Tab-separated table of C-alpha atoms in Angstrom:
chain	number	residue	atom	x	y	z
A	46	MET	CA	-26.165	-30.260	53.818
A	47	LEU	CA	-24.705	-31.239	50.483
A	48	ASN	CA	-28.148	-31.171	48.862
A	49	ARG	CA	-28.887	-27.709	50.233
A	50	TYR	CA	-25.546	-26.483	48.893
A	51	LEU	CA	-26.331	-27.941	45.483
A	52	VAL	CA	-29.746	-26.281	45.410
A	53	VAL	CA	-28.204	-22.892	46.225
A	54	MET	CA	-25.535	-23.315	43.536
A	55	VAL	CA	-28.029	-24.360	40.882
A	56	GLY	CA	-30.236	-21.446	41.827
A	57	LEU	CA	-27.393	-18.954	41.581
A	58	LEU	CA	-26.244	-20.393	38.254
A	59	GLY	CA	-29.753	-20.256	36.863
A	60	THR	CA	-30.173	-16.680	37.964
A	61	ALA	CA	-26.871	-15.740	36.372
A	62	LEU	CA	-27.882	-17.331	33.091
A	63	ILE	CA	-31.372	-15.893	32.987
A	64	LEU	CA	-30.765	-12.336	34.210
A	65	PRO	CA	-28.672	-11.014	31.335
A	66	VAL	CA	-31.192	-12.326	28.839
A	67	GLY	CA	-34.020	-10.636	30.668
A	68	ALA	CA	-32.114	-7.382	30.993
A	69	LEU	CA	-31.181	-7.472	27.314
A	70	ALA	CA	-34.745	-8.146	26.275
A	71	GLN	CA	-35.959	-5.155	28.279
A	72	ASP	CA	-33.393	-2.817	26.673
A	73	SER	CA	-33.797	-3.962	23.085
A	74	ALA	CA	-35.945	-2.113	20.606
A	75	PRO	CA	-37.954	-4.256	18.190
A	76	LEU	CA	-35.494	-5.814	15.755
A	77	THR	CA	-36.081	-4.815	12.137
A	78	TRP	CA	-34.233	-4.571	8.822
A	79	PRO	CA	-34.462	-0.840	8.055
A	80	ASP	CA	-34.478	0.156	4.392
A	81	PRO	CA	-30.980	0.910	3.166
A	82	VAL	CA	-30.614	4.652	2.697
A	83	PRO	CA	-26.859	4.991	2.404
A	84	ASN	CA	-26.852	8.715	1.676
A	85	ARG	CA	-28.918	10.340	4.379
A	86	GLN	CA	-29.178	14.110	4.055
A	87	PRO	CA	-26.966	16.220	6.326
A	88	VAL	CA	-28.376	16.811	9.787
A	89	ALA	CA	-29.988	20.184	10.426
A	90	GLU	CA	-27.850	22.670	12.349
A	91	ALA	CA	-30.279	22.757	15.258
A	92	ASP	CA	-30.179	18.996	15.658
A	93	LYS	CA	-26.426	18.668	15.752
A	94	LYS	CA	-24.730	17.218	18.792
A	95	PRO	CA	-21.124	17.456	20.005
A	96	ALA	CA	-18.720	14.947	18.548
A	97	PRO	CA	-17.319	12.167	20.734
A	98	GLN	CA	-13.592	12.466	21.420
A	99	ARG	CA	-11.108	10.382	19.426
A	100	SER	CA	-13.777	8.352	17.711
A	101	LEU	CA	-14.577	7.879	14.033
A	102	VAL	CA	-16.897	4.947	14.668
A	103	GLY	CA	-19.994	4.817	12.531
A	104	MET	CA	-21.472	4.251	9.128
A	105	TRP	CA	-20.594	7.200	6.894
A	106	GLY	CA	-21.936	8.240	3.501
A	107	SER	CA	-21.739	11.272	1.259
A	108	ARG	CA	-23.522	12.578	-1.808
A	109	LEU	CA	-20.150	13.863	-3.016
A	110	GLY	CA	-18.520	10.478	-2.685
A	111	ASN	CA	-19.112	9.172	-6.190
A	112	GLN	CA	-16.402	11.196	-7.972
A	113	ALA	CA	-17.364	9.621	-11.302
A	114	LYS	CA	-15.570	12.320	-13.281
A	115	GLY	CA	-12.335	12.165	-11.338
A	116	VAL	CA	-11.286	13.077	-7.827
A	117	GLN	CA	-13.645	15.493	-6.110
A	118	LEU	CA	-11.404	18.578	-5.926
A	119	ARG	CA	-9.913	18.179	-9.410
A	120	PRO	CA	-12.668	16.779	-11.635
A	121	ASN	CA	-11.617	15.795	-15.136
A	122	ASP	CA	-14.841	16.982	-16.723
A	123	GLY	CA	-13.671	19.527	-19.268
A	124	THR	CA	-14.071	22.559	-17.027
A	125	PRO	CA	-11.078	24.889	-17.105
A	126	GLY	CA	-8.740	24.696	-14.166
A	127	ASP	CA	-5.126	24.378	-13.207
A	128	PRO	CA	-3.564	21.455	-15.065
A	129	LEU	CA	-2.224	18.699	-12.891
A	130	PRO	CA	1.542	18.893	-12.338
A	131	PHE	CA	2.394	15.755	-14.289
A	132	THR	CA	5.968	14.565	-14.559
A	133	PRO	CA	6.892	13.531	-18.129
A	134	TYR	CA	6.400	9.898	-17.135
A	135	GLY	CA	3.094	10.707	-15.456
A	136	LEU	CA	1.836	12.472	-18.560
A	137	GLU	CA	2.962	9.605	-20.770
A	138	LEU	CA	0.987	7.165	-18.630
A	139	TYR	CA	-2.026	9.485	-18.516
A	140	GLU	CA	-2.129	9.547	-22.282
A	141	SER	CA	-1.863	5.767	-22.493
A	142	TYR	CA	-4.843	5.187	-20.205
A	143	ARG	CA	-8.251	4.980	-21.899
A	144	PRO	CA	-11.001	5.563	-19.319
A	145	ALA	CA	-14.680	4.866	-19.836
A	146	GLU	CA	-15.513	7.786	-17.505
A	147	GLY	CA	-15.130	11.515	-17.876
A	148	VAL	CA	-15.818	13.288	-21.137
A	149	PRO	CA	-15.187	12.220	-24.725
A	150	PRO	CA	-13.036	11.986	-26.688
A	151	ARG	CA	-10.784	10.954	-23.798
A	152	ALA	CA	-13.588	8.782	-22.410
A	153	VAL	CA	-14.054	5.747	-24.640
A	154	PRO	CA	-16.741	3.070	-25.042
A	155	PRO	CA	-16.491	0.129	-22.643
A	156	ALA	CA	-15.032	-2.154	-25.279
A	157	GLU	CA	-12.055	0.188	-25.726
A	158	THR	CA	-11.166	0.990	-22.121
A	159	ASN	CA	-8.048	-0.329	-20.403
A	160	ASP	CA	-9.258	0.560	-16.913
A	161	PRO	CA	-8.210	-2.359	-14.670
A	162	ARG	CA	-11.540	-1.934	-12.870
A	163	THR	CA	-13.412	-3.424	-15.815
A	164	LEU	CA	-11.519	-6.674	-15.227
A	165	CYS	CA	-12.689	-6.486	-11.608
A	166	GLU	CA	-9.155	-5.868	-10.441
A	167	PRO	CA	-9.103	-4.373	-6.929
A	168	LEU	CA	-9.288	-0.586	-7.087
A	169	GLY	CA	-6.342	-0.264	-4.729
A	170	PHE	CA	-5.533	2.677	-2.497
A	171	PRO	CA	-6.213	5.558	-2.748
A	172	ARG	CA	-8.665	4.894	-5.603
A	173	ILE	CA	-11.026	3.181	-3.167
A	174	ASN	CA	-11.412	6.643	-1.632
A	175	HIS	CA	-12.514	7.990	-5.018
A	176	TYR	CA	-15.078	5.420	-6.003
A	177	ASP	CA	-18.605	5.635	-4.636
A	178	LEU	CA	-17.212	6.447	-1.203
A	179	GLY	CA	-19.225	5.048	1.667
A	180	VAL	CA	-17.749	3.249	4.656
A	181	GLN	CA	-18.245	1.727	8.040
A	182	ILE	CA	-15.567	2.516	10.615
A	183	PHE	CA	-14.720	0.509	13.704
A	184	GLN	CA	-11.856	1.067	16.093
A	185	ASP	CA	-10.157	-0.198	19.232
A	186	GLU	CA	-7.199	1.013	21.266
A	187	HIS	CA	-4.717	-0.169	18.616
A	188	LYS	CA	-6.305	0.632	15.293
A	189	VAL	CA	-9.041	2.046	13.116
A	190	ALA	CA	-10.653	-0.342	10.635
A	191	ILE	CA	-12.414	1.001	7.549
A	192	LEU	CA	-14.865	-1.203	5.645
A	193	TYR	CA	-15.657	0.153	2.187
A	194	ASN	CA	-19.042	-0.409	0.562
A	195	TYR	CA	-17.796	-1.016	-2.956
A	196	ASP	CA	-16.566	-4.589	-3.415
A	197	ASN	CA	-16.039	-4.935	0.329
A	198	PRO	CA	-12.360	-4.053	0.702
A	199	TRP	CA	-11.121	-3.078	4.139
A	200	ARG	CA	-8.037	-1.439	5.556
A	201	ILE	CA	-6.372	-1.029	8.917
A	202	ILE	CA	-4.905	2.216	10.225
A	203	TRP	CA	-2.577	1.585	13.158
A	204	THR	CA	-2.985	4.195	15.887
A	205	ASP	CA	-0.780	2.573	18.533
A	206	GLY	CA	2.265	4.742	17.862
A	207	ARG	CA	4.164	2.471	15.487
A	208	SER	CA	6.239	4.194	12.836
A	209	LEU	CA	5.390	4.478	9.165
A	210	PRO	CA	7.357	1.947	7.058
A	211	THR	CA	10.098	3.332	4.851
A	212	LEU	CA	9.489	3.350	1.104
A	213	VAL	CA	12.067	1.260	-0.761
A	214	GLU	CA	12.246	0.090	-4.362
A	215	GLY	CA	9.296	-2.208	-4.969
A	216	GLY	CA	7.877	-2.140	-1.474
A	217	VAL	CA	8.531	-0.956	2.067
A	218	GLU	CA	10.889	-1.691	4.899
A	219	MET	CA	9.814	-1.988	8.506
A	220	ASP	CA	11.907	-3.035	11.491
A	221	GLY	CA	14.717	-3.900	9.079
A	222	GLN	CA	12.572	-6.228	7.001
A	223	TYR	CA	11.244	-5.910	3.460
A	224	ARG	CA	7.512	-6.140	2.843
A	225	ALA	CA	5.780	-6.309	-0.529
A	226	PRO	CA	3.408	-3.578	-1.674
A	227	ARG	CA	-0.268	-4.275	-1.180
A	228	TRP	CA	-3.594	-2.996	-2.469
A	229	THR	CA	-4.379	-0.855	0.570
A	230	GLY	CA	-0.771	-0.115	1.544
A	231	TYR	CA	0.465	0.336	5.103
A	232	SER	CA	-1.203	3.025	7.193
A	233	VAL	CA	-0.432	4.648	10.521
A	234	GLY	CA	-2.447	7.378	12.184
A	235	ARG	CA	-1.996	9.825	15.029
A	236	TRP	CA	-4.484	12.069	16.755
A	237	LEU	CA	-3.573	15.715	16.217
A	238	ASP	CA	-6.258	16.632	18.737
A	239	ASP	CA	-9.361	14.950	20.160
A	240	TYR	CA	-11.239	15.323	16.883
A	241	THR	CA	-8.600	15.048	14.147
A	242	LEU	CA	-6.820	11.907	13.021
A	243	GLU	CA	-3.989	12.292	10.505
A	244	VAL	CA	-3.139	9.158	8.539
A	245	GLN	CA	-0.071	8.430	6.412
A	246	THR	CA	-0.024	5.566	3.911
A	247	VAL	CA	2.795	4.076	1.830
A	248	GLY	CA	3.520	0.738	0.182
A	249	THR	CA	0.676	0.702	-2.343
A	250	MET	CA	0.528	-1.097	-5.680
A	251	PRO	CA	2.528	0.021	-8.757
A	252	GLU	CA	1.179	1.983	-11.690
A	253	ASP	CA	0.635	-1.023	-13.937
A	254	ARG	CA	-1.999	-2.310	-11.476
A	255	VAL	CA	-3.898	0.751	-10.273
A	256	TRP	CA	-5.254	4.141	-11.344
A	257	LEU	CA	-5.839	7.212	-9.219
A	258	ASP	CA	-9.380	7.794	-10.420
A	259	ASN	CA	-12.053	6.931	-12.968
A	260	THR	CA	-10.629	9.278	-15.592
A	261	GLY	CA	-7.273	7.552	-15.796
A	262	ARG	CA	-5.001	9.782	-13.741
A	263	PRO	CA	-1.913	7.755	-12.827
A	264	ILE	CA	-0.600	6.850	-9.375
A	265	SER	CA	2.523	4.905	-8.461
A	266	ASP	CA	3.874	2.760	-5.658
A	267	GLN	CA	6.073	5.689	-4.615
A	268	VAL	CA	3.095	7.716	-3.444
A	269	ARG	CA	2.709	8.895	0.104
A	270	VAL	CA	-0.909	9.610	0.902
A	271	THR	CA	-1.905	11.889	3.757
A	272	GLU	CA	-5.490	11.739	4.959
A	273	THR	CA	-7.139	13.847	7.619
A	274	PHE	CA	-10.299	12.679	9.345
A	275	ARG	CA	-11.820	15.621	11.173
A	276	ARG	CA	-14.879	15.042	13.316
A	277	LEU	CA	-16.724	18.339	12.912
A	278	ASP	CA	-19.663	17.281	15.037
A	279	TYR	CA	-21.564	14.146	15.958
A	280	ASP	CA	-22.968	13.676	12.453
A	281	THR	CA	-20.191	15.036	10.243
A	282	LEU	CA	-16.764	13.667	9.434
A	283	GLU	CA	-14.611	15.661	7.021
A	284	TRP	CA	-12.328	13.358	5.033
A	285	SER	CA	-9.415	15.051	3.259
A	286	GLU	CA	-6.695	13.534	1.131
A	287	THR	CA	-3.420	14.790	-0.364
A	288	ILE	CA	-1.126	12.743	-2.562
A	289	ASP	CA	2.637	13.159	-2.877
A	290	ASP	CA	3.826	11.009	-5.764
A	291	PRO	CA	7.135	12.285	-7.200
A	292	LYS	CA	7.063	9.620	-9.879
A	293	MET	CA	3.833	10.991	-11.382
A	294	TYR	CA	3.492	14.597	-10.174
A	295	THR	CA	6.034	17.333	-9.580
A	296	ARG	CA	4.364	18.487	-6.375
A	297	PRO	CA	1.815	17.248	-3.835
A	298	TRP	CA	-1.816	18.096	-4.517
A	299	GLN	CA	-5.099	17.715	-2.696
A	300	THR	CA	-7.599	15.305	-4.189
A	301	MET	CA	-10.617	15.569	-1.923
A	302	GLN	CA	-12.222	17.195	1.092
A	303	ILE	CA	-15.543	15.452	1.554
A	304	PRO	CA	-18.025	15.918	4.379
A	305	MET	CA	-19.311	12.477	5.324
A	306	THR	CA	-22.675	12.213	7.064
A	307	LEU	CA	-23.338	9.723	9.838
A	308	GLN	CA	-25.889	7.167	8.664
A	309	ASP	CA	-28.329	5.025	10.585
A	310	GLY	CA	-26.042	2.417	12.114
A	311	ARG	CA	-28.695	-0.273	11.716
A	312	THR	CA	-28.618	0.003	7.921
A	313	ASP	CA	-27.946	-3.296	6.225
A	314	ALA	CA	-26.167	-2.004	3.139
A	315	ILE	CA	-26.881	-3.516	-0.264
A	316	THR	CA	-23.786	-5.209	-1.582
A	317	ARG	CA	-21.901	-3.349	-4.303
A	318	TYR	CA	-19.544	-5.668	-6.071
A	319	CYS	CA	-17.672	-6.198	-9.298
A	320	SER	CA	-18.670	-9.333	-11.182
A	321	PRO	CA	-16.916	-10.098	-14.491
A	322	THR	CA	-19.962	-12.062	-15.615
A	323	GLU	CA	-22.348	-9.187	-14.919
A	324	ILE	CA	-20.060	-6.635	-16.560
A	325	GLU	CA	-19.882	-8.812	-19.661
A	326	GLU	CA	-23.668	-9.123	-19.718
A	327	TYR	CA	-24.102	-5.368	-19.223
A	328	ASN	CA	-21.749	-4.596	-22.099
A	329	ARG	CA	-23.417	-7.172	-24.332
A	330	ILE	CA	-26.924	-5.840	-23.748
A	331	TYR	CA	-26.194	-2.161	-23.389
A	332	GLY	CA	-22.744	-0.707	-22.863
A	333	ASP	CA	-20.959	-1.248	-26.144
A	334	ALA	CA	-23.875	-0.481	-28.456
A	335	ALA	CA	-25.207	2.439	-26.435
A	336	SER	CA	-21.859	4.177	-26.415
A	337	ALA	CA	-20.809	3.396	-29.983
A	338	ARG	CA	-19.960	6.576	-31.865
B	16	MET	CA	11.668	18.244	-24.711
B	17	ARG	CA	9.914	20.539	-22.301
B	18	SER	CA	8.266	22.558	-25.066
B	19	ARG	CA	7.105	19.336	-26.750
B	20	LEU	CA	5.512	18.261	-23.501
B	21	VAL	CA	3.798	21.604	-23.172
B	22	ILE	CA	2.392	21.211	-26.683
B	23	VAL	CA	1.187	17.692	-25.939
B	24	PHE	CA	-0.369	18.822	-22.721
B	25	ALA	CA	-2.017	21.818	-24.374
B	26	ALA	CA	-3.477	19.461	-26.978
B	27	VAL	CA	-4.881	17.236	-24.257
B	28	VAL	CA	-6.388	20.195	-22.420
B	29	GLY	CA	-7.792	21.496	-25.694
B	30	LEU	CA	-9.486	18.203	-26.422
B	31	LEU	CA	-10.931	18.050	-22.941
B	32	THR	CA	-12.384	21.521	-23.136
B	33	SER	CA	-13.777	21.245	-26.654
B	34	VAL	CA	-16.603	18.919	-25.714
B	35	SER	CA	-20.045	19.981	-26.837
B	36	LEU	CA	-22.186	21.294	-24.054
B	37	ALA	CA	-25.223	19.799	-25.778
B	38	ALA	CA	-24.291	16.357	-24.573
B	39	HIS	CA	-22.586	14.864	-21.620
B	40	HIS	CA	-21.044	11.609	-20.688
B	41	THR	CA	-22.400	9.513	-17.871
B	42	GLY	CA	-20.854	6.142	-17.397
B	43	ALA	CA	-20.105	4.901	-20.876
B	44	THR	CA	-22.936	6.582	-22.718
B	45	LEU	CA	-23.177	9.938	-24.440
B	46	LEU	CA	-26.723	11.156	-23.835
B	47	SER	CA	-28.942	13.754	-25.427
B	48	GLU	CA	-30.045	16.537	-23.122
B	49	GLU	CA	-33.776	16.209	-23.743
B	50	SER	CA	-35.847	13.784	-21.722
B	51	VAL	CA	-38.672	11.913	-23.453
B	52	THR	CA	-41.649	10.081	-21.977
B	53	MET	CA	-43.093	6.997	-23.669
B	54	LYS	CA	-45.337	4.042	-22.942
B	55	GLY	CA	-44.242	0.507	-23.606
B	56	THR	CA	-44.313	-3.159	-22.642
B	57	VAL	CA	-41.633	-4.610	-20.404
B	58	GLU	CA	-39.579	-7.345	-21.999
B	59	SER	CA	-37.075	-7.838	-19.174
B	60	TRP	CA	-35.653	-6.238	-16.053
B	61	LEU	CA	-32.065	-7.012	-15.105
B	62	TRP	CA	-31.232	-6.208	-11.485
B	63	SER	CA	-27.488	-6.274	-11.714
B	64	ASN	CA	-24.170	-4.491	-11.369
B	65	PRO	CA	-22.735	-2.291	-12.664
B	66	HIS	CA	-26.126	-0.877	-13.761
B	67	CYS	CA	-29.678	-2.267	-13.880
B	68	LEU	CA	-31.236	-2.584	-17.333
B	69	LEU	CA	-34.878	-2.324	-18.400
B	70	SER	CA	-35.732	-3.674	-21.861
B	71	ILE	CA	-39.031	-2.309	-23.102
B	72	ASN	CA	-40.903	-2.553	-26.407
B	73	ILE	CA	-42.235	0.805	-27.569
B	74	THR	CA	-44.519	1.331	-30.552
B	75	GLY	CA	-43.480	4.344	-32.587
B	76	GLU	CA	-45.733	6.771	-34.471
B	77	ASP	CA	-45.184	4.697	-37.616
B	78	GLY	CA	-46.520	1.620	-35.856
B	79	GLU	CA	-43.161	-0.062	-35.696
B	80	VAL	CA	-42.243	-1.734	-32.405
B	81	VAL	CA	-38.722	-0.950	-31.247
B	82	LYS	CA	-36.979	-2.539	-28.296
B	83	TRP	CA	-35.347	0.099	-26.125
B	84	VAL	CA	-32.804	-0.752	-23.428
B	85	LEU	CA	-32.730	1.748	-20.581
B	86	GLU	CA	-30.159	1.779	-17.814
B	87	THR	CA	-30.395	2.949	-14.247
B	88	GLN	CA	-27.642	3.057	-11.692
B	89	ALA	CA	-26.551	0.054	-9.624
B	90	PRO	CA	-29.024	-1.660	-7.269
B	91	ASN	CA	-27.658	-0.014	-4.131
B	92	SER	CA	-28.071	3.448	-5.690
B	93	VAL	CA	-31.570	3.041	-7.131
B	94	TYR	CA	-32.985	1.259	-4.084
B	95	SER	CA	-33.691	4.563	-2.357
B	96	ALA	CA	-35.500	5.752	-5.530
B	97	GLY	CA	-37.991	2.922	-5.076
B	98	TYR	CA	-36.607	0.334	-7.485
B	99	ARG	CA	-36.499	-3.301	-6.413
B	100	SER	CA	-35.395	-6.512	-8.055
B	101	ASN	CA	-39.072	-7.364	-8.710
B	102	SER	CA	-40.263	-3.876	-9.712
B	103	PHE	CA	-41.086	-4.907	-13.292
B	104	LYS	CA	-42.737	-8.028	-14.643
B	105	ASN	CA	-42.496	-9.100	-18.240
B	106	GLY	CA	-45.567	-7.823	-20.081
B	107	ASP	CA	-46.170	-4.884	-17.714
B	108	GLU	CA	-47.413	-1.735	-19.431
B	109	VAL	CA	-45.295	1.090	-18.038
B	110	THR	CA	-44.562	4.725	-18.781
B	111	VAL	CA	-40.884	5.595	-18.820
B	112	SER	CA	-39.004	8.887	-18.919
B	113	PHE	CA	-35.465	8.786	-20.160
B	114	GLN	CA	-32.649	10.487	-22.033
B	115	SER	CA	-31.786	8.681	-25.215
B	116	ALA	CA	-28.307	7.860	-26.445
B	117	ALA	CA	-26.825	10.620	-28.574
B	118	ASN	CA	-25.823	8.139	-31.272
B	119	GLY	CA	-29.480	7.607	-32.210
B	120	GLN	CA	-29.590	3.990	-31.156
B	121	PRO	CA	-32.520	2.756	-29.002
B	122	PHE	CA	-30.719	3.038	-25.696
B	123	GLY	CA	-31.094	5.509	-22.879
B	124	ARG	CA	-30.804	6.442	-19.266
B	125	LEU	CA	-33.989	5.843	-17.295
B	126	SER	CA	-34.968	8.711	-15.000
B	127	SER	CA	-38.378	7.484	-13.854
B	128	ALA	CA	-41.020	4.851	-14.492
B	129	VAL	CA	-44.734	4.694	-13.705
B	130	LEU	CA	-45.954	1.168	-12.966
B	131	PRO	CA	-49.360	-0.301	-13.950
B	132	ASP	CA	-50.668	0.424	-10.432
B	133	GLY	CA	-49.666	4.081	-10.705
B	134	ARG	CA	-46.619	3.931	-8.458
B	135	GLN	CA	-43.659	5.977	-9.647
B	136	LEU	CA	-40.068	4.861	-9.389
B	137	GLY	CA	-37.326	7.472	-9.560
B	138	GLY	CA	-37.868	11.037	-10.609
B	139	ARG	CA	-38.044	14.079	-8.416
B	140	GLY	CA	-39.047	13.506	-4.855
B	141	ARG	CA	-38.151	9.843	-4.903
B	142	GLY	CA	-34.510	10.253	-4.035
B	143	ALA	CA	-33.339	9.214	-7.470
B	144	ALA	CA	-29.609	9.303	-7.912
B	145	PRO	CA	-28.578	12.512	-9.673
B	146	GLN	CA	-26.829	12.410	-13.031
B	147	GLY	CA	-23.371	11.055	-12.626
B	148	ALA	CA	-24.005	9.939	-9.069
B	149	GLY	CA	-23.991	6.396	-7.911
B	150	PRO	CA	-21.768	3.606	-9.065
B	151	GLN	CA	-20.390	3.838	-12.548
């Protein structure tokens, strides 16, 4: 009797172990390493599908994401436009920054720049939104996690209803406790509807550590950043950003409104990183001499 | 104070808008507008961030050999244009199209390259990163 019982148990256990593997094997497509194409063209209108509700999950890229000459909506490329509403302090900082991007004479050769990026300092937030923007987004019932392609930073947006920390001198306060500023700040998000997530961020790094963009616009730790992620359809996510930084600008202004295109989720992205050694080698072989005036 | 700030700001705006349209700035380098096509011998190929670099020896009309250094964008940007870490071998005879540095030095921005076997990297139709696109 005992032996028969054992045989049945072993049989059941074996079946349980084998079945999922078999089922998985039947469902799986051949496993490959597709070529990285991080900027797939937008999907044709006829091929568009409805967006899933309350989901930003996916790998997203955009041909507008580079923003090499400053934030997308206010490029610093010499074209006429409304001047930014600098405060006196903001303008003073702007004039002290020497970017290697943009247009000369403001843009300087690599050897003369004081962009913290060239030391491989973290870009910080929101500059990570303005630098070769491409991301992977994951989420669960508590949060949205954004993994950025460049230098692999990541940030968490809490969507569980917690309140935004209060900005205080040199950091933030939450639940009666002080917290230090950090490179990606503190973010909370709330769904305005089934397809729109609004995100507020405070508690970012001070102006002696970070820039707003490649052309040396300033940003301070007193900024409040509002982002809107709007899922327009299955393949398109519109990512907007407005900054309110009374230390640097006299009024809030919008920096970007970028349509992100859903990429092939199997793409194994090529690493984009900042290496002090490689930057030094690049400048030695090319950068300094090529850009000498 | 306010009027001084306005003057300073106007000066900054003036400087920004006085840039010659005959040249533009991409990354750190001021480039000439014209693209040239030349043949040469590969000396080295550096697959690296922030930008890849191709060093190539080109014989001029006067018979003098000049080493040119041509940059592309970063590996993740130029991958879709066909470039790979082993695209060029030292000694390869290749044809390159590029914009040269405006300062007259033998540097430039590579737009496309034709390999010894006839394959083309970059250029139209190969998904090359547009000017100013890709990592800086």
